[in-house]
Amino acid sequence: MDCSLWGRLKVFGLFEKEDFPKAAFLAYPDKKGPVKMLKTPPYASTCHLVMNNPGQNRVKRLSKEKKWMKEIAAFLKEHSKSIVFLAFPPEYIDFQPFLWEGLKVTPQYTYRLDLSKEVAELEKGMSPERRNDLKRATKDGVEVEAVSDINQVEILIQKTFDRKGKSFDQSFVSKVLQEFANEGNSIAFIAKYKGCFCATSFIIFNSNIAYYIFGGYDSETTHSGAGALTLWEAIKACRERGIKTFDFEGSMLPEVERYFRGFGGEITPYYLVHGSSKAMETLLKFRNPELF
């Protein structure tokens, strides 16, 4: 295994003889007091593992994938002397090598929307509640547009974190919005109601999948359907770009799951690999019994 570093975010690559990696994934080294961690990057649901495995024979292809997963599992096992929390994309379902290494594997869930469908079909697939959100927002004069000024988007996102009392790494959010995002990999929609910016949705995409990364709203000026309308416009914009799938980036909180479910996507499992030393595991059982 080898890696390169962007800030604290690391890109790990699995190399054999060639210079080009056979597999690569993202991970975020962190530390709380003396405890070191290797975890899924902030504000991402998975490590975005990719494999360069174009073989035509199914058995050979699966065998190569198994071999590379064994290498990744051994690497994470070494890091689990501290703490490892790393989620993998839904495309990968064979986690036997991680179990063989004594790591734990826990299912997580997201919703994914098939953007090959016509817009009318996507809208028909929504819950009545979500369609009513869109109709009410449109009727009440909520205006939504794509924006290049990311500063207002960042303000709305920060207000959401502050309102919920959630701690967040503001510098990391700013890096994503101000340094990483550009017209070729992201899009942001913002809603205006009665002359005030009130809700936003921020999306990152590649040629195949779009990911809902951030959303935000101003509780003092917002309309109840404004957030849904920004997300719906983002979904349609991604479809127009030829992107095949819209991923809501994790849906494990009950209220978030219920909201995302209303957009009509398919519930999709993905897997979290986690592990730690025996002493640390004993302590973690008190804080995260569902994982340990």
GROMACS .gro file of C-alpha atoms in nm:
model
  292
    1MET     CA    1   0.000   0.000   0.000
    2ASP     CA    2   0.113   0.356  -0.071
    3CYS     CA    3  -0.051   0.692  -0.034
    4SER     CA    4  -0.044   1.059  -0.127
    5LEU     CA    5  -0.170   1.341   0.091
    6TRP     CA    6  -0.408   1.635   0.035
    7GLY     CA    7  -0.424   1.815   0.368
    8ARG     CA    8  -0.514   1.537   0.609
    9LEU     CA    9  -0.708   1.345   0.346
   10LYS     CA   10  -0.507   1.052   0.212
   11VAL     CA   11  -0.537   0.859  -0.112
   12PHE     CA   12  -0.417   0.502  -0.062
   13GLY     CA   13  -0.316   0.293  -0.362
   14LEU     CA   14  -0.254  -0.079  -0.403
   15PHE     CA   15   0.038  -0.138  -0.639
   16GLU     CA   16   0.180  -0.454  -0.793
   17LYS     CA   17   0.449  -0.424  -1.061
   18GLU     CA   18   0.297  -0.139  -1.261
   19ASP     CA   19   0.320   0.226  -1.168
   20PHE     CA   20  -0.058   0.263  -1.195
   21PRO     CA   21  -0.245   0.142  -0.885
   22LYS     CA   22  -0.468  -0.165  -0.908
   23ALA     CA   23  -0.699  -0.016  -0.647
   24ALA     CA   24  -0.730   0.313  -0.462
   25PHE     CA   25  -0.943   0.458  -0.186
   26LEU     CA   26  -0.971   0.765   0.035
   27ALA     CA   27  -0.927   0.773   0.411
   28TYR     CA   28  -0.898   1.042   0.673
   29PRO     CA   29  -0.642   1.008   0.955
   30ASP     CA   30  -0.771   1.171   1.273
   31LYS     CA   31  -0.675   1.189   1.636
   32LYS     CA   32  -0.865   1.247   1.958
   33GLY     CA   33  -0.624   1.287   2.245
   34PRO     CA   34  -0.381   0.995   2.226
   35VAL     CA   35  -0.620   0.783   2.015
   36LYS     CA   36  -0.540   0.762   1.643
   37MET     CA   37  -0.811   0.685   1.387
   38LEU     CA   38  -0.839   0.606   1.020
   39LYS     CA   39  -1.190   0.678   0.899
   40THR     CA   40  -1.420   0.759   0.611
   41PRO     CA   41  -1.355   1.115   0.487
   42PRO     CA   42  -1.575   1.380   0.648
   43TYR     CA   43  -1.909   1.446   0.472
   44ALA     CA   44  -1.868   1.140   0.251
   45SER     CA   45  -2.059   0.818   0.305
   46THR     CA   46  -1.782   0.590   0.170
   47CYS     CA   47  -1.409   0.573   0.095
   48HIS     CA   48  -1.488   0.568  -0.280
   49LEU     CA   49  -1.283   0.257  -0.351
   50VAL     CA   50  -1.210   0.200  -0.722
   51MET     CA   51  -1.045  -0.101  -0.882
   52ASN     CA   52  -0.873  -0.135  -1.217
   53ASN     CA   53  -1.005  -0.480  -1.295
   54PRO     CA   54  -1.119  -0.501  -1.661
   55GLY     CA   55  -1.089  -0.881  -1.702
   56GLN     CA   56  -1.359  -1.055  -1.906
   57ASN     CA   57  -1.358  -1.389  -1.726
   58ARG     CA   58  -1.590  -1.358  -1.428
   59VAL     CA   59  -1.402  -1.601  -1.203
   60LYS     CA   60  -1.064  -1.439  -1.275
   61ARG     CA   61  -1.211  -1.094  -1.217
   62LEU     CA   62  -1.363  -1.198  -0.883
   63SER     CA   63  -1.039  -1.371  -0.780
   64LYS     CA   64  -0.839  -1.055  -0.846
   65GLU     CA   65  -1.086  -0.848  -0.651
   66LYS     CA   66  -1.066  -1.095  -0.363
   67LYS     CA   67  -0.689  -1.079  -0.365
   68TRP     CA   68  -0.688  -0.699  -0.356
   69MET     CA   69  -0.952  -0.693  -0.084
   70LYS     CA   70  -0.725  -0.924   0.121
   71GLU     CA   71  -0.443  -0.670   0.084
   72ILE     CA   72  -0.669  -0.384   0.192
   73ALA     CA   73  -0.803  -0.593   0.483
   74ALA     CA   74  -0.450  -0.668   0.604
   75PHE     CA   75  -0.362  -0.300   0.581
   76LEU     CA   76  -0.668  -0.198   0.784
   77LYS     CA   77  -0.602  -0.475   1.036
   78GLU     CA   78  -0.263  -0.320   1.103
   79HIS     CA   79  -0.427   0.019   1.156
   80SER     CA   80  -0.693  -0.130   1.383
   81LYS     CA   81  -0.437  -0.129   1.664
   82SER     CA   82  -0.587   0.218   1.703
   83ILE     CA   83  -0.936   0.264   1.549
   84VAL     CA   84  -1.062   0.206   1.196
   85PHE     CA   85  -1.401   0.317   1.063
   86LEU     CA   86  -1.409   0.287   0.684
   87ALA     CA   87  -1.721   0.253   0.470
   88PHE     CA   88  -1.705   0.108   0.119
   89PRO     CA   89  -1.914   0.187  -0.191
   90PRO     CA   90  -2.228  -0.020  -0.262
   91GLU     CA   91  -2.061  -0.174  -0.568
   92TYR     CA   92  -1.848  -0.395  -0.342
   93ILE     CA   93  -2.020  -0.673  -0.148
   94ASP     CA   94  -1.748  -0.934  -0.080
   95PHE     CA   95  -1.609  -0.856   0.266
   96GLN     CA   96  -1.499  -1.204   0.367
   97PRO     CA   97  -1.130  -1.101   0.372
   98PHE     CA   98  -1.208  -0.837   0.635
   99LEU     CA   99  -1.397  -1.086   0.851
  100TRP     CA  100  -1.108  -1.331   0.816
  101GLU     CA  101  -0.878  -1.062   0.950
  102GLY     CA  102  -1.098  -1.026   1.258
  103LEU     CA  103  -1.246  -0.692   1.155
  104LYS     CA  104  -1.617  -0.621   1.190
  105VAL     CA  105  -1.846  -0.550   0.895
  106THR     CA  106  -2.175  -0.368   0.948
  107PRO     CA  107  -2.439  -0.281   0.685
  108GLN     CA  108  -2.528   0.083   0.628
  109TYR     CA  109  -2.790   0.225   0.391
  110THR     CA  110  -2.834   0.500   0.138
  111TYR     CA  111  -3.089   0.578  -0.131
  112ARG     CA  112  -3.000   0.583  -0.499
  113LEU     CA  113  -3.208   0.727  -0.779
  114ASP     CA  114  -3.194   0.592  -1.136
  115LEU     CA  115  -3.151   0.899  -1.358
  116SER     CA  116  -3.210   0.706  -1.681
  117LYS     CA  117  -3.583   0.748  -1.613
  118GLU     CA  118  -3.783   1.033  -1.763
  119VAL     CA  119  -3.841   1.337  -1.542
  120ALA     CA  120  -4.215   1.265  -1.527
  121GLU     CA  121  -4.143   0.911  -1.410
  122LEU     CA  122  -3.903   1.035  -1.143
  123GLU     CA  123  -4.162   1.280  -1.018
  124LYS     CA  124  -4.432   1.013  -1.018
  125GLY     CA  125  -4.209   0.791  -0.805
  126MET     CA  126  -4.194   1.047  -0.524
  127SER     CA  127  -4.407   1.031  -0.214
  128PRO     CA  128  -4.720   1.253  -0.211
  129GLU     CA  129  -4.558   1.452   0.070
  130ARG     CA  130  -4.248   1.529  -0.135
  131ARG     CA  131  -4.452   1.623  -0.445
  132ASN     CA  132  -4.663   1.853  -0.228
  133ASP     CA  133  -4.343   2.020  -0.101
  134LEU     CA  134  -4.246   2.099  -0.459
  135LYS     CA  135  -4.592   2.220  -0.560
  136ARG     CA  136  -4.630   2.440  -0.253
  137ALA     CA  137  -4.287   2.596  -0.295
  138THR     CA  138  -4.353   2.672  -0.662
  139LYS     CA  139  -4.702   2.810  -0.590
  140ASP     CA  140  -4.572   3.034  -0.311
  141GLY     CA  141  -4.310   3.189  -0.536
  142VAL     CA  142  -3.992   3.019  -0.417
  143GLU     CA  143  -3.725   3.078  -0.682
  144VAL     CA  144  -3.442   2.830  -0.736
  145GLU     CA  145  -3.133   2.872  -0.950
  146ALA     CA  146  -2.788   2.724  -1.000
  147VAL     CA  147  -2.523   2.948  -0.848
  148SER     CA  148  -2.151   3.000  -0.889
  149ASP     CA  149  -2.120   3.224  -0.581
  150ILE     CA  150  -2.042   2.958  -0.326
  151ASN     CA  151  -2.019   3.200  -0.032
  152GLN     CA  152  -2.394   3.217   0.023
  153VAL     CA  153  -2.413   2.839  -0.005
  154GLU     CA  154  -2.151   2.808   0.269
  155ILE     CA  155  -2.341   3.053   0.494
  156LEU     CA  156  -2.661   2.845   0.472
  157ILE     CA  157  -2.473   2.522   0.541
  158GLN     CA  158  -2.306   2.675   0.846
  159LYS     CA  159  -2.643   2.800   0.977
  160THR     CA  160  -2.779   2.446   0.957
  161PHE     CA  161  -2.491   2.301   1.159
  162ASP     CA  162  -2.518   2.582   1.414
  163ARG     CA  163  -2.895   2.540   1.449
  164LYS     CA  164  -2.865   2.166   1.510
  165GLY     CA  165  -2.579   2.213   1.754
  166LYS     CA  166  -2.358   1.986   1.545
  167SER     CA  167  -1.983   2.033   1.553
  168PHE     CA  168  -1.816   2.040   1.214
  169ASP     CA  169  -1.478   2.113   1.064
  170GLN     CA  170  -1.546   2.449   0.902
  171SER     CA  171  -1.204   2.460   0.737
  172PHE     CA  172  -1.269   2.124   0.569
  173VAL     CA  173  -1.612   2.235   0.446
  174SER     CA  174  -1.456   2.553   0.310
  175LYS     CA  175  -1.185   2.355   0.131
  176VAL     CA  176  -1.449   2.139  -0.040
  177LEU     CA  177  -1.659   2.437  -0.143
  178GLN     CA  178  -1.389   2.694  -0.220
  179GLU     CA  179  -1.093   2.488  -0.342
  180PHE     CA  180  -1.215   2.152  -0.468
  181ALA     CA  181  -1.549   2.243  -0.628
  182ASN     CA  182  -1.560   2.365  -0.987
  183GLU     CA  183  -1.801   2.357  -1.281
  184GLY     CA  184  -1.667   2.019  -1.392
  185ASN     CA  185  -1.729   1.830  -1.067
  186SER     CA  186  -2.004   2.004  -0.871
  187ILE     CA  187  -2.321   2.206  -0.882
  188ALA     CA  188  -2.505   2.411  -0.623
  189PHE     CA  189  -2.866   2.529  -0.620
  190ILE     CA  190  -3.003   2.798  -0.394
  191ALA     CA  191  -3.359   2.902  -0.316
  192LYS     CA  192  -3.485   3.255  -0.259
  193TYR     CA  193  -3.812   3.330  -0.082
  194LYS     CA  194  -3.951   3.680  -0.033
  195GLY     CA  195  -3.618   3.825  -0.138
  196CYS     CA  196  -3.407   3.619   0.103
  197PHE     CA  197  -3.175   3.325   0.039
  198CYS     CA  198  -3.329   3.043   0.239
  199ALA     CA  199  -3.212   2.695   0.129
  200THR     CA  200  -2.937   2.525  -0.069
  201SER     CA  201  -2.821   2.187  -0.203
  202PHE     CA  202  -2.462   2.114  -0.299
  203ILE     CA  203  -2.378   1.818  -0.524
  204ILE     CA  204  -2.048   1.660  -0.632
  205PHE     CA  205  -2.044   1.433  -0.937
  206ASN     CA  206  -1.835   1.228  -1.174
  207SER     CA  207  -1.938   1.089  -1.511
  208ASN     CA  208  -2.157   0.818  -1.355
  209ILE     CA  209  -2.274   0.918  -1.006
  210ALA     CA  210  -2.383   1.239  -0.837
  211TYR     CA  211  -2.356   1.268  -0.458
  212TYR     CA  212  -2.562   1.495  -0.233
  213ILE     CA  213  -2.292   1.633  -0.004
  214PHE     CA  214  -2.434   1.936   0.177
  215GLY     CA  215  -2.769   2.096   0.232
  216GLY     CA  216  -2.864   2.396   0.438
  217TYR     CA  217  -3.139   2.642   0.517
  218ASP     CA  218  -3.210   2.954   0.719
  219SER     CA  219  -3.482   2.873   0.972
  220GLU     CA  220  -3.582   3.239   0.996
  221THR     CA  221  -3.653   3.294   0.626
  222THR     CA  222  -3.708   2.951   0.477
  223HIS     CA  223  -4.014   2.800   0.313
  224SER     CA  224  -4.096   2.440   0.413
  225GLY     CA  225  -4.062   2.321   0.053
  226ALA     CA  226  -3.754   2.524  -0.045
  227GLY     CA  227  -3.496   2.259   0.044
  228ALA     CA  228  -3.682   1.988  -0.146
  229LEU     CA  229  -3.709   2.217  -0.448
  230THR     CA  230  -3.333   2.288  -0.455
  231LEU     CA  231  -3.263   1.915  -0.433
  232TRP     CA  232  -3.515   1.834  -0.707
  233GLU     CA  233  -3.361   2.094  -0.940
  234ALA     CA  234  -3.017   1.946  -0.866
  235ILE     CA  235  -3.143   1.597  -0.951
  236LYS     CA  236  -3.283   1.717  -1.284
  237ALA     CA  237  -2.961   1.906  -1.364
  238CYS     CA  238  -2.753   1.594  -1.300
  239ARG     CA  239  -2.984   1.394  -1.526
  240GLU     CA  240  -2.940   1.652  -1.803
  241ARG     CA  241  -2.563   1.606  -1.776
  242GLY     CA  242  -2.604   1.236  -1.854
  243ILE     CA  243  -2.518   1.119  -1.504
  244LYS     CA  244  -2.668   0.774  -1.442
  245THR     CA  245  -2.723   0.766  -1.065
  246PHE     CA  246  -2.803   1.013  -0.790
  247ASP     CA  247  -2.678   0.902  -0.446
  248PHE     CA  248  -2.824   1.068  -0.136
  249GLU     CA  249  -2.499   0.989   0.052
  250GLY     CA  250  -2.616   0.782   0.342
  251SER     CA  251  -2.953   0.760   0.517
  252MET     CA  252  -2.896   0.621   0.865
  253LEU     CA  253  -3.072   0.885   1.078
  254PRO     CA  254  -3.448   0.812   1.095
  255GLU     CA  255  -3.558   1.166   1.004
  256VAL     CA  256  -3.304   1.188   0.720
  257GLU     CA  257  -3.399   0.842   0.590
  258ARG     CA  258  -3.767   0.939   0.583
  259TYR     CA  259  -3.694   1.262   0.395
  260PHE     CA  260  -3.468   1.099   0.133
  261ARG     CA  261  -3.705   0.804   0.091
  262GLY     CA  262  -3.967   1.051  -0.031
  263PHE     CA  263  -3.767   1.119  -0.348
  264GLY     CA  264  -3.835   0.764  -0.470
  265GLY     CA  265  -3.487   0.616  -0.480
  266GLU     CA  266  -3.398   0.253  -0.413
  267ILE     CA  267  -3.265   0.171  -0.068
  268THR     CA  268  -2.910   0.047  -0.120
  269PRO     CA  269  -2.680  -0.126   0.130
  270TYR     CA  270  -2.313  -0.053   0.168
  271TYR     CA  271  -2.069  -0.183   0.427
  272LEU     CA  272  -1.874  -0.028   0.713
  273VAL     CA  273  -1.551  -0.199   0.817
  274HIS     CA  274  -1.443  -0.120   1.171
  275GLY     CA  275  -1.201  -0.248   1.426
  276SER     CA  276  -0.978  -0.153   1.716
  277SER     CA  277  -0.755  -0.303   1.981
  278LYS     CA  278  -0.926  -0.522   2.243
  279ALA     CA  279  -0.885  -0.258   2.513
  280MET     CA  280  -1.024   0.017   2.291
  281GLU     CA  281  -1.309  -0.207   2.175
  282THR     CA  282  -1.417  -0.258   2.536
  283LEU     CA  283  -1.439   0.118   2.583
  284LEU     CA  284  -1.619   0.173   2.251
  285LYS     CA  285  -1.887  -0.083   2.337
  286PHE     CA  286  -2.025   0.164   2.587
  287ARG     CA  287  -2.048   0.444   2.330
  288ASN     CA  288  -2.135   0.250   2.011
  289PRO     CA  289  -2.290  -0.083   2.115
  290GLU     CA  290  -2.452  -0.121   1.774
  291LEU     CA  291  -2.107  -0.141   1.615
  292PHE     CA  292  -1.909  -0.334   1.877
   0.00000   0.00000   0.00000
